[in-house]
Coordinates of C-alpha atoms and ligand atoms in Angstrom, one line a residue:
M1 CA 61.6 135.6 180.9
R2 CA 65.2 135.4 181.9
D3 CA 66.2 135.9 178.3
E4 CA 64.0 138.9 178.1
V5 CA 65.6 140.5 181.2
A6 CA 69.1 139.6 180.0
R7 CA 68.4 141.2 176.7
A8 CA 67.2 144.4 178.4
C9 CA 70.4 144.5 180.5
A10 CA 72.5 144.0 177.5
D11 CA 70.7 146.8 175.6
Y12 CA 70.3 149.3 178.4
G13 CA 72.8 148.4 181.2
G14 CA 72.4 146.8 184.6
S15 CA 73.0 143.2 185.5
M16 CA 71.0 140.2 186.6
C17 CA 71.3 138.4 189.9
E18 CA 69.4 135.4 191.0
D19 CA 68.7 136.0 194.7
G20 CA 67.2 139.5 194.6
G21 CA 70.0 140.7 197.0
Q22 CA 70.9 144.2 195.9
A23 CA 68.5 144.6 192.9
D24 CA 66.3 147.6 192.3
L25 CA 63.9 145.4 190.4
V26 CA 62.8 142.0 191.6
L27 CA 60.7 139.8 189.3
A28 CA 59.3 136.6 190.6
T29 CA 56.2 134.5 190.4
S30 CA 54.4 135.0 193.7
D31 CA 55.3 131.5 195.0
R32 CA 59.0 132.3 194.7
L33 CA 59.0 135.7 196.1
P34 CA 61.2 135.9 199.3
D35 CA 59.2 136.7 202.4
R36 CA 60.8 140.1 203.0
L37 CA 59.6 141.2 199.6
R38 CA 56.1 140.0 199.8
V39 CA 53.7 142.6 198.4
R40 CA 51.4 143.6 201.2
G41 CA 47.9 145.0 201.1
V42 CA 46.4 142.6 198.6
P43 CA 43.9 139.9 199.2
E44 CA 45.3 136.4 199.3
D45 CA 43.3 135.2 196.3
W46 CA 44.5 137.9 193.9
Q47 CA 45.7 135.2 191.4
E48 CA 43.1 133.5 189.3
T49 CA 44.6 132.6 186.0
G50 CA 48.3 133.2 186.4
E51 CA 48.1 136.2 184.0
E52 CA 47.8 138.7 186.8
F53 CA 50.6 140.6 188.4
L54 CA 51.3 142.9 191.3
V55 CA 53.7 145.8 191.1
A56 CA 54.9 147.9 194.1
R57 CA 57.9 149.9 195.1
R58 CA 59.0 149.9 198.7
D59 CA 62.3 150.9 200.3
G60 CA 63.8 151.6 196.9
V61 CA 63.0 148.2 195.5
T62 CA 60.4 147.7 192.7
V63 CA 58.8 144.3 193.0
V64 CA 56.8 142.5 190.3
A65 CA 55.0 139.4 191.5
G66 CA 53.4 137.4 188.7
G67 CA 50.5 135.1 189.3
G68 CA 52.3 132.7 187.0
P69 CA 54.9 132.9 184.3
A70 CA 52.6 134.8 181.9
G71 CA 51.7 137.3 184.6
L72 CA 55.4 137.8 185.3
L73 CA 56.1 138.6 181.7
Y74 CA 53.2 141.0 181.5
G75 CA 54.5 142.6 184.7
L76 CA 57.9 143.1 183.1
F77 CA 56.4 144.8 180.1
H78 CA 54.3 146.9 182.4
V79 CA 57.5 148.1 184.1
V80 CA 58.8 149.0 180.6
R81 CA 55.7 151.0 179.9
M82 CA 56.0 152.8 183.2
G83 CA 59.6 153.8 182.4
E84 CA 61.3 155.9 185.0
R85 CA 58.1 156.1 187.0
A86 CA 58.7 152.5 188.1
F87 CA 61.9 153.6 189.8
G88 CA 61.0 156.9 191.3
G89 CA 59.3 157.2 194.7
D90 CA 57.7 154.2 196.5
F91 CA 54.2 153.3 195.6
P92 CA 51.7 150.8 197.0
A93 CA 50.8 147.5 195.4
Q94 CA 48.8 147.8 192.2
R95 CA 47.0 144.8 191.0
H96 CA 46.7 144.2 187.3
R97 CA 44.6 141.6 185.6
P98 CA 43.1 141.3 182.2
A99 CA 39.5 142.2 181.7
M100 CA 39.2 139.7 178.8
R101 CA 40.1 136.2 179.4
R102 CA 41.1 135.6 175.9
R103 CA 42.8 138.3 173.8
M104 CA 43.1 136.8 170.5
L105 CA 44.4 137.7 167.1
D106 CA 43.0 135.9 164.1
H107 CA 45.3 135.8 161.0
W108 CA 43.5 135.5 157.7
D109 CA 46.7 134.0 156.4
N110 CA 46.6 131.4 153.6
V111 CA 49.3 128.7 153.4
A112 CA 49.0 128.6 149.6
V113 CA 48.7 131.9 147.7
H114 CA 45.0 132.3 146.9
P115 CA 44.4 133.4 143.2
V116 CA 42.3 136.3 144.3
M117 CA 43.0 137.0 148.0
G118 CA 46.8 136.3 147.9
Q119 CA 48.9 135.1 150.7
V120 CA 46.9 137.0 153.4
E121 CA 43.2 137.7 152.8
R122 CA 42.7 141.4 153.5
G123 CA 46.3 141.7 154.4
Y124 CA 48.0 145.1 153.9
A125 CA 51.4 144.4 155.5
G126 CA 53.2 142.2 153.0
G127 CA 53.2 138.5 153.2
S128 CA 52.3 136.2 156.1
L129 CA 54.5 135.8 159.1
F130 CA 53.8 132.1 159.2
W131 CA 53.3 130.9 155.6
A132 CA 54.8 131.4 152.1
D133 CA 54.0 129.8 148.8
G134 CA 52.3 126.7 150.1
G135 CA 54.4 125.9 153.2
P136 CA 55.9 127.4 156.3
R137 CA 57.6 130.7 155.8
G138 CA 60.5 129.2 157.6
D139 CA 61.6 132.3 159.6
L140 CA 60.8 131.2 163.2
D141 CA 62.9 134.1 164.5
R142 CA 60.4 136.5 163.1
V143 CA 57.6 134.5 164.6
R144 CA 59.4 134.7 167.9
A145 CA 59.8 138.4 167.6
Y146 CA 56.0 138.6 166.8
G147 CA 55.3 136.6 169.9
R148 CA 57.3 139.0 172.0
L149 CA 55.5 142.0 170.4
L150 CA 52.2 140.4 171.2
A151 CA 53.1 139.5 174.7
A152 CA 54.1 143.1 175.3
V153 CA 50.5 144.1 174.6
G154 CA 48.9 141.1 176.4
V155 CA 47.7 139.0 173.5
N156 CA 47.4 135.4 174.6
A157 CA 45.9 133.5 171.6
V158 CA 46.6 133.5 167.9
A159 CA 44.8 131.7 165.1
V160 CA 47.4 131.0 162.5
N161 CA 45.3 130.5 159.3
N162 CA 42.4 132.1 157.5
V163 CA 38.8 131.4 158.5
N164 CA 38.3 130.7 154.8
V165 CA 39.9 127.3 154.8
H166 CA 41.1 126.2 151.3
A167 CA 42.6 122.9 150.4
A168 CA 46.2 123.4 151.6
E169 CA 45.1 125.0 154.8
A170 CA 42.6 122.2 155.6
R171 CA 45.6 119.9 156.0
L172 CA 47.1 121.9 158.8
L173 CA 44.7 119.8 161.0
T174 CA 46.2 116.5 159.8
D175 CA 49.3 115.8 157.8
R176 CA 50.7 119.4 158.1
L177 CA 50.2 119.6 161.9
G178 CA 53.9 119.7 162.4
D179 CA 54.0 123.1 160.9
V180 CA 51.5 124.3 163.4
A181 CA 53.4 122.7 166.3
D182 CA 56.6 124.6 165.2
I183 CA 54.7 127.9 165.6
A184 CA 53.2 126.8 168.9
D185 CA 56.7 125.9 170.3
V186 CA 58.0 129.4 169.4
L187 CA 54.9 131.3 170.8
R188 CA 54.6 129.2 174.0
P189 CA 57.2 131.1 176.0
Y190 CA 55.2 134.3 175.4
G191 CA 52.1 132.9 177.0
I192 CA 50.4 132.6 173.6
K193 CA 48.3 129.6 172.6
V194 CA 47.9 128.6 169.0
H195 CA 44.4 128.1 167.4
L196 CA 43.6 126.7 164.1
S197 CA 40.9 127.5 161.6
V198 CA 39.3 124.3 160.4
T199 CA 36.8 123.5 157.7
F200 CA 33.6 122.0 158.8
A201 CA 33.9 119.6 155.9
A202 CA 37.1 118.1 157.2
P203 CA 35.7 114.6 157.8
V204 CA 34.8 114.6 154.1
V205 CA 37.8 116.4 152.5
L206 CA 40.4 115.0 154.8
G207 CA 38.8 111.8 156.2
G208 CA 37.1 110.5 153.1
L209 CA 33.8 110.1 155.0
P210 CA 30.6 110.5 152.9
T211 CA 29.2 113.1 155.3
A212 CA 30.2 115.9 157.8
D213 CA 26.8 115.7 159.5
P214 CA 27.4 116.8 163.1
L215 CA 25.1 114.1 164.5
D216 CA 26.7 111.3 162.6
E217 CA 28.7 108.9 164.9
D218 CA 31.5 108.4 162.4
V219 CA 31.9 112.1 162.0
R220 CA 32.1 112.5 165.8
G221 CA 34.6 109.7 165.9
W222 CA 36.7 111.3 163.2
W223 CA 36.8 114.7 165.0
A224 CA 37.7 113.0 168.3
R225 CA 40.6 111.1 166.7
A226 CA 41.9 114.2 164.7
T227 CA 41.7 116.3 167.9
E228 CA 43.5 113.6 169.9
R229 CA 46.4 113.8 167.4
V230 CA 46.5 117.6 167.6
Y231 CA 46.9 117.4 171.4
E232 CA 49.7 114.8 171.0
A233 CA 51.6 117.3 168.9
I234 CA 50.6 120.4 170.8
P235 CA 49.6 119.6 174.4
D236 CA 48.5 123.2 175.1
F237 CA 46.7 123.7 171.8
G238 CA 44.0 126.5 172.1
G239 CA 41.3 125.2 169.9
Y240 CA 39.4 125.5 166.6
L241 CA 38.0 128.6 164.9
V242 CA 35.2 128.0 162.4
K243 CA 33.4 130.0 159.7
A244 CA 30.5 127.8 158.7
D245 CA 27.7 128.4 156.2
S246 CA 29.2 131.7 155.4
E247 CA 30.4 133.1 152.0
G248 CA 30.7 129.6 150.6
Q249 CA 32.2 127.8 153.5
P250 CA 30.6 124.5 154.4
G251 CA 28.5 124.1 157.5
P252 CA 25.8 122.3 159.4
F253 CA 22.9 123.7 157.3
A254 CA 23.8 121.2 154.5
Y255 CA 22.6 118.5 156.8
G256 CA 19.6 120.3 158.2
R257 CA 21.4 120.9 161.5
S258 CA 21.7 124.0 163.6
H259 CA 24.8 125.9 164.3
A260 CA 24.6 124.8 167.9
D261 CA 24.8 121.2 166.7
G262 CA 27.8 122.2 164.6
A263 CA 29.7 124.0 167.4
D264 CA 29.0 121.3 169.9
L265 CA 30.5 118.7 167.6
L266 CA 33.8 120.4 167.8
A267 CA 33.4 121.5 171.4
G268 CA 32.9 117.9 172.3
A269 CA 36.1 116.8 170.5
L270 CA 38.1 119.6 172.3
A271 CA 36.6 119.3 175.8
P272 CA 38.7 116.4 177.1
Y273 CA 41.8 118.5 176.5
G274 CA 40.5 121.9 177.8
G275 CA 40.3 123.4 174.2
V276 CA 37.7 125.7 173.0
V277 CA 35.9 126.2 169.7
H278 CA 35.3 129.8 168.4
W279 CA 32.2 129.6 166.3
R280 CA 31.7 132.7 164.1
A281 CA 28.3 134.3 164.0
F282 CA 29.0 135.9 160.6
V283 CA 26.3 133.9 158.8
Y284 CA 24.2 135.6 156.2
D285 CA 22.8 135.1 152.7
H286 CA 25.2 136.4 150.2
R287 CA 23.0 135.5 147.3
Q288 CA 20.2 138.0 147.9
D289 CA 18.0 139.6 145.4
W290 CA 18.3 143.3 145.6
R291 CA 14.7 143.6 144.4
D292 CA 13.5 141.9 147.6
R293 CA 13.3 144.7 150.2
S294 CA 12.3 142.4 153.0
T295 CA 15.6 140.6 153.3
D296 CA 18.1 142.5 155.4
R297 CA 21.7 141.3 155.9
A298 CA 21.9 143.3 159.1
R299 CA 19.3 141.0 160.7
A300 CA 21.1 137.7 159.8
A301 CA 23.3 137.0 162.8
F302 CA 20.6 137.7 165.3
D303 CA 18.0 135.7 163.3
H304 CA 20.3 132.7 163.1
F305 CA 21.8 132.7 166.6
A306 CA 19.6 134.4 169.2
P307 CA 17.1 131.4 169.2
L308 CA 20.1 129.2 170.0
D309 CA 21.0 130.9 173.2
G310 CA 21.7 128.3 175.9
R311 CA 22.3 125.5 173.5
F312 CA 26.0 125.9 173.1
A313 CA 28.5 123.8 175.1
E314 CA 30.5 125.3 177.9
N315 CA 33.7 125.4 175.8
A316 CA 32.0 126.9 172.7
I317 CA 32.5 130.6 172.2
L318 CA 30.3 132.5 169.7
Q319 CA 32.4 135.1 168.0
V320 CA 30.4 138.0 166.9
K321 CA 31.5 140.9 164.7
H322 CA 31.1 144.2 166.6
G323 CA 28.5 145.4 164.1
P324 CA 25.7 143.6 162.3
M325 CA 27.3 144.1 158.8
D326 CA 31.0 143.9 158.3
F327 CA 33.5 146.2 159.9
Q328 CA 32.2 149.3 158.2
V329 CA 33.6 152.7 159.4
R330 CA 30.4 153.2 161.4
E331 CA 27.9 150.6 162.5
P332 CA 25.7 150.2 165.4
V333 CA 26.8 147.6 168.0
S334 CA 25.5 144.1 167.0
P335 CA 22.2 143.2 168.7
V336 CA 23.5 139.6 169.2
I337 CA 25.6 140.8 172.1
A338 CA 22.6 141.6 174.3
A339 CA 20.5 138.6 173.1
M340 CA 22.6 135.7 174.3
P341 CA 23.1 135.8 178.1
R342 CA 23.5 132.1 178.3
T343 CA 26.3 131.9 175.7
R344 CA 29.9 132.7 176.0
L345 CA 30.7 135.5 173.6
A346 CA 33.7 137.0 171.9
V347 CA 33.5 140.3 170.1
E348 CA 35.5 140.4 166.8
V349 CA 37.0 143.7 165.6
Q350 CA 39.1 144.2 162.5
V351 CA 42.5 145.5 163.2
T352 CA 43.5 145.0 159.6
Q353 CA 42.0 148.0 157.8
E354 CA 39.9 146.4 155.1
Y355 CA 37.2 149.0 155.2
T356 CA 39.1 151.7 156.9
G357 CA 41.8 152.6 154.4
Q358 CA 43.8 149.4 154.0
Q359 CA 46.8 150.7 155.9
R360 CA 47.3 153.3 153.3
H361 CA 45.2 155.8 155.2
V362 CA 45.9 156.8 158.8
C363 CA 43.0 155.5 160.8
Y364 CA 43.5 155.0 164.5
L365 CA 40.8 152.6 165.5
A366 CA 41.0 152.7 169.3
P367 CA 38.3 155.3 169.6
M368 CA 35.9 153.1 167.6
W369 CA 36.7 150.0 169.7
R370 CA 36.4 152.0 172.9
E371 CA 33.0 153.1 171.9
V372 CA 31.9 149.5 171.0
L373 CA 33.2 148.2 174.3
G374 CA 31.7 151.0 176.3
F375 CA 28.2 150.7 174.7
E376 CA 25.5 149.6 177.1
P377 CA 23.3 147.2 175.1
S378 CA 20.8 146.9 178.0
G379 CA 20.6 147.4 181.7
G380 CA 23.7 149.4 182.3
R381 CA 26.3 146.8 181.6
P382 CA 28.8 147.7 178.9
V383 CA 29.7 145.3 176.1
S384 CA 33.1 144.8 177.8
G385 CA 31.2 143.4 180.8
V386 CA 29.0 141.1 178.7
V387 CA 31.6 139.4 176.6
A388 CA 34.4 137.3 177.9
E389 CA 36.8 137.8 175.0
L390 CA 38.1 140.1 172.3
A391 CA 39.2 138.8 169.0
G392 CA 40.9 141.0 166.3
V393 CA 41.7 140.2 162.7
S394 CA 45.5 140.9 162.7
N395 CA 47.0 143.7 160.7
A396 CA 50.6 142.3 160.9
G397 CA 52.6 140.7 158.2
D398 CA 56.2 140.3 157.1
D399 CA 56.6 144.0 156.3
P400 CA 59.6 145.5 158.1
Y401 CA 57.3 147.8 160.0
W402 CA 55.0 144.9 160.8
T403 CA 51.9 146.7 159.6
G404 CA 52.6 148.3 156.3
H405 CA 51.7 151.7 157.5
P406 CA 54.0 152.4 160.4
L407 CA 51.3 154.3 162.2
A408 CA 49.0 151.3 162.0
Q409 CA 51.2 149.6 164.6
A410 CA 49.2 151.8 167.0
N411 CA 46.1 149.8 166.2
L412 CA 47.8 146.5 167.0
Y413 CA 49.0 148.0 170.2
A414 CA 45.6 149.5 171.1
F415 CA 43.9 146.2 170.4
G416 CA 45.9 144.4 173.1
R417 CA 45.6 147.2 175.6
L418 CA 41.9 147.6 175.2
A419 CA 41.4 143.8 175.5
W420 CA 43.4 144.0 178.8
D421 CA 41.6 147.1 180.0
P422 CA 38.6 148.3 178.0
G423 CA 38.4 151.4 180.1
L424 CA 41.7 152.9 178.8
D425 CA 41.5 156.2 177.1
P426 CA 42.5 156.0 173.4
A427 CA 44.7 159.1 173.6
G428 CA 46.4 157.6 176.6
I429 CA 47.0 154.4 174.7
L430 CA 48.5 156.4 171.9
D431 CA 50.8 158.1 174.4
E432 CA 52.1 154.8 175.6
W433 CA 52.7 153.7 172.0
I434 CA 54.5 156.9 171.2
D435 CA 56.7 156.6 174.3
L436 CA 57.6 153.0 173.4
T437 CA 58.0 153.5 169.6
F438 CA 59.9 156.8 169.6
P439 CA 61.6 156.7 173.0
D440 CA 64.3 159.3 172.3
V441 CA 62.1 161.8 170.6
A442 CA 58.7 161.2 172.2
G443 CA 58.5 164.8 173.4
E444 CA 58.9 166.2 169.9
V445 CA 56.7 163.8 168.1
R446 CA 53.8 163.6 170.6
A447 CA 51.8 166.6 169.6
P448 CA 52.1 166.1 165.9
L449 CA 51.2 162.4 166.1
H450 CA 48.1 163.2 168.2
A451 CA 47.1 165.8 165.6
I452 CA 47.4 163.2 162.9
M453 CA 46.0 160.2 164.7
D454 CA 43.5 161.1 167.5
D455 CA 40.7 162.1 165.2
S456 CA 41.7 159.9 162.2
W457 CA 38.8 157.5 162.4
E458 CA 36.2 160.2 162.3
R459 CA 38.2 162.0 159.6
Y460 CA 38.1 158.9 157.5
E461 CA 34.4 158.7 158.1
R462 CA 33.9 162.3 157.0
Y463 CA 35.3 161.7 153.5
T464 CA 33.9 158.2 152.9
A465 CA 30.3 156.8 153.3
P466 CA 28.1 159.1 155.3
L467 CA 25.9 158.8 158.4
G468 CA 26.3 155.1 159.0
V469 CA 25.1 153.9 155.5
G470 CA 28.4 152.1 155.0
W471 CA 29.9 150.4 151.9
M472 CA 30.1 152.5 148.8
V473 CA 33.4 150.9 148.3
R474 CA 34.7 149.2 145.2
P475 CA 33.4 145.6 145.2
G476 CA 36.1 142.9 145.6
H477 CA 39.1 144.8 146.9
H478 CA 37.1 147.3 149.0
Y479 CA 39.4 150.2 148.5
G480 CA 38.3 153.5 147.1
P481 CA 34.8 154.8 146.3
D482 CA 32.1 153.2 144.2
V483 CA 28.8 154.5 145.4
D484 CA 26.7 152.0 143.5
G485 CA 29.2 149.2 143.4
Y486 CA 27.2 147.0 145.7
E487 CA 23.8 148.5 145.0
Y488 CA 22.3 145.8 142.7
T489 CA 24.4 142.9 143.9
P490 CA 23.5 139.7 145.8
W491 CA 25.7 140.7 148.8
G492 CA 22.8 142.5 150.6
T493 CA 24.6 145.9 151.0
Y494 CA 22.5 148.8 149.8
H495 CA 21.9 152.5 150.3
F496 CA 18.8 152.9 148.2
A497 CA 19.6 156.5 147.1
D498 CA 17.2 158.0 144.6
R499 CA 16.3 161.5 143.7
D500 CA 14.4 162.1 146.9
G501 CA 16.5 160.5 149.6
V502 CA 18.9 157.9 150.9
G503 CA 19.3 155.3 153.6
V504 CA 17.9 151.9 154.7
D505 CA 14.6 151.7 156.5
R506 CA 15.2 149.2 159.2
T507 CA 12.4 150.2 161.4
R508 CA 9.7 148.0 162.8
A509 CA 7.0 150.4 161.6
T510 CA 7.8 150.5 157.9
G511 CA 11.1 148.8 157.3
T512 CA 12.9 145.5 157.8
G513 CA 12.2 145.3 161.5
Y514 CA 15.9 145.2 162.5
T515 CA 15.4 147.8 165.2
G516 CA 13.3 145.2 167.0
Q517 CA 16.3 143.1 167.6
Y518 CA 17.5 145.6 170.2
P519 CA 16.3 145.7 173.8
E520 CA 15.1 149.0 175.3
P521 CA 16.1 151.7 175.2
W522 CA 17.8 151.1 171.8
S523 CA 14.9 149.6 170.0
E524 CA 13.0 152.9 170.6
T525 CA 15.9 155.2 170.2
Y526 CA 16.8 153.7 166.8
E527 CA 13.2 153.4 165.6
S528 CA 12.6 157.1 165.3
P529 CA 14.7 159.5 163.1
E530 CA 14.1 162.1 165.8
T531 CA 16.0 160.1 168.4
C532 CA 18.4 158.1 166.3
P533 CA 21.9 159.4 166.6
D534 CA 22.9 161.4 163.5
E535 CA 26.0 159.3 162.8
L536 CA 23.7 156.2 162.4
L537 CA 20.8 157.9 160.7
L538 CA 21.1 156.3 157.3
F539 CA 21.8 152.9 158.8
F540 CA 18.3 152.9 160.3
H541 CA 16.3 155.3 158.1
H542 CA 15.6 156.3 154.6
V543 CA 15.2 160.0 154.7
P544 CA 14.8 162.9 152.3
Y545 CA 17.9 164.9 151.4
G546 CA 16.3 167.9 153.2
H547 CA 15.9 166.0 156.5
V548 CA 17.4 168.2 159.2
L549 CA 20.0 166.5 161.5
K550 CA 20.4 167.3 165.1
S551 CA 23.4 169.4 164.0
G552 CA 20.9 171.7 162.3
K553 CA 22.2 170.8 158.8
T554 CA 20.3 169.0 156.1
V555 CA 21.5 165.5 155.2
I556 CA 22.6 166.7 151.8
Q557 CA 24.5 169.7 153.2
H558 CA 26.1 167.4 155.8
I559 CA 27.3 165.2 153.0
Y560 CA 28.9 168.1 151.1
D561 CA 30.4 169.7 154.2
T562 CA 31.9 166.6 155.7
H563 CA 33.4 165.5 152.4
F564 CA 35.0 168.9 151.7
A565 CA 36.2 169.1 155.3
G566 CA 37.6 165.5 155.5
A567 CA 39.7 165.9 152.4
E568 CA 40.9 169.3 153.4
E569 CA 42.0 167.9 156.8
V570 CA 44.0 165.2 155.1
A571 CA 45.8 167.9 153.1
E572 CA 46.7 169.6 156.4
L573 CA 48.3 166.5 157.7
L574 CA 51.2 166.6 155.2
P575 CA 52.9 169.7 156.6
V576 CA 52.5 168.3 160.1
W577 CA 54.3 165.2 159.1
E578 CA 57.0 167.1 157.3
K579 CA 58.0 168.7 160.6
L580 CA 58.9 165.3 161.8
A581 CA 61.6 164.7 159.2
G582 CA 64.3 165.5 161.8
P583 CA 63.2 163.4 164.8
V584 CA 62.0 160.2 163.1
D585 CA 64.0 157.7 161.2
P586 CA 64.4 158.8 157.5
A587 CA 63.1 155.5 156.0
L588 CA 60.0 155.5 158.3
H589 CA 59.5 159.2 157.5
A590 CA 59.6 158.6 153.8
R591 CA 57.2 155.6 154.1
V592 CA 54.6 157.6 155.9
R593 CA 55.0 160.6 153.6
D594 CA 54.3 158.5 150.6
L595 CA 51.3 157.0 152.2
L596 CA 49.9 160.4 153.2
H597 CA 50.1 161.4 149.6
E598 CA 48.1 158.4 148.6
Q599 CA 45.6 159.1 151.4
L600 CA 45.2 162.6 150.1
R601 CA 44.7 161.4 146.5
S602 CA 42.1 158.9 147.7
A603 CA 40.3 161.3 150.1
R604 CA 39.9 163.7 147.2
E605 CA 38.6 161.0 145.0
W606 CA 36.1 160.0 147.7
R607 CA 35.0 163.6 148.2
D608 CA 34.4 164.2 144.5
Q609 CA 32.6 160.9 143.8
I610 CA 30.4 161.1 146.8
N611 CA 29.5 164.8 146.4
T612 CA 29.0 164.5 142.6
Y613 CA 26.8 161.4 143.0
F614 CA 24.6 163.0 145.6
F615 CA 24.4 166.3 143.7
R616 CA 23.4 164.6 140.5
K617 CA 20.8 162.4 142.4
S618 CA 19.3 165.2 144.4
G619 CA 19.8 168.2 142.2
V620 CA 20.4 170.2 145.4
P621 CA 23.4 172.6 145.1
D622 CA 26.0 173.1 147.8
A623 CA 25.0 176.1 149.9
H624 CA 28.6 177.3 149.7
G625 CA 28.9 177.0 146.0
R626 CA 32.0 174.8 146.1
R627 CA 33.1 172.8 143.1
I628 CA 31.1 169.7 142.5
Y629 CA 31.6 167.9 139.2
Ligands
GCW1 O1 34.8 141.4 155.6 C1 34.6 140.2 154.9 C2 35.8 140.1 154.1 C3 36.2 138.6 153.8 C4 36.2 137.8 155.1 C5 34.9 137.9 155.7 C6 34.8 137.2 157.1 C7 37.7 136.0 155.7 O2 35.7 140.8 152.9 O3 37.4 138.7 153.1 O4 36.7 136.5 154.9 O5 34.5 139.2 155.9 O6 34.9 137.9 158.1 O7 34.7 136.0 157.1

């Protein structure tokens, strides 16, 4: 904290004193605040976790009182965000506290370069900040800078390796633990705890036991001892993150045990030290038969986990992807969230843009996350009030701009800010980010950046898969269009387009019954094409191309219109960005310009493939006679 303030003084002027005498800014944890500076007008019990802070200005002195060291640091960064407003007129005490208890970034970083997925699975920002070529990357200064960046947006937990745990990564739990401890030491001053993805098969692959059965005594003993050693090395270790029985990862199903049994095994090992296990709900059959219309991947998480509500240990957190499928540009909110009132839940979002343009396209995701967090699954409580935590798959890497696409930094920023306060307005968050990122030219860049970014998520949706149907991406790398790429595969991701219509019937009446996983009013709302929101129509229903949307357009004309419009809008971004050649740094400007050209190329490819596909399937011409191939 002191270093942080000293650095600010060195960069921007001013000096530090220890007793608060003549200062215009006083920073102290509340127990060390001199009496005369006590912040009044707040209840005595305003501190709960140490992450809270108060800020007030009285008689020309701005006072930040932190509930603990982390709160103080968050308070300092808050003052930075406030800028001059923090030192204008007096203002009464404001109390700030995070809505989400854990604000966690999960890195899908591999220690050893994976032959297909590379150093970072679904990473679009260069290499890993932590690992390179089989060992630590060795640049702890960069890790420190990352910790500082994350503290500035309130992130307090980081999982340092991929949830797909391969051979080298498995050993982070045992003989490579020192590498994890080094990262923990560097992140600790920033209020960030380190978590580790572990393989459920660790007792077998690392411990040489014949089984990883969660009810086996030797297995329990193995985990207890392994965990004891972890805490010897890292006393404030956060806990384990587990992807089990999913896409080839081992899990409790192999032993005929439930996922509650599996999670509780690890929760039990962690409990004596105050650690937690994040257990992912991303469990589905990826060896489906496309001919079998009764299996529905969207149903899987609920079918597996809802019956287990109440069976998870106190320190087990079920981590649920925000939608039932897999981070598509548009999905309904996962029905698991409303179904498990007796289980601690974390919602997982994807900050890394796997399905939203891979950090080559501008896609500001705060509006999507805001919508997810504000959705009321039942009884008037928003998702943000139901879940205790927000987890995001990190989009940062060793790229000089952190995130590959410089504008994708705004997603990292927005993730932290929404986890702290899910009620924040995405445009307001973007303003904060603009002020902090382009402090000298914020006035000049503000309007153009809003034009480029505010609507970029829905713009991306316009030129990619329509009306909630999702996918239509190239299998494997997931970039660019391939309408039938997944159609006859075992992955369970289909659109069922034929000459008459498109979409997935997930109704109770005639489809897979998925709508029945929602409580009222959603089970009814989604059940009927009349009441289902347009943007999710093809997620829930198979309809004829002539089906008329609430917008008054037919489905086929909507597809044509949005695809022509989406690609056209991308073309219009280029001249907007060109105008910023003066105010923004030339290298940054050139990077974004190149990426915008790629986005335009890709958007046109999407437009033409989607339009051509549906024209050829349906035979219905575009009402406006535009060019379809
Ligand atoms: O979205 C899919 C990705 C996988 C990923 C998986 C998951 C880490 O394509 O790369 O694996 O989700 O969330 O586990």
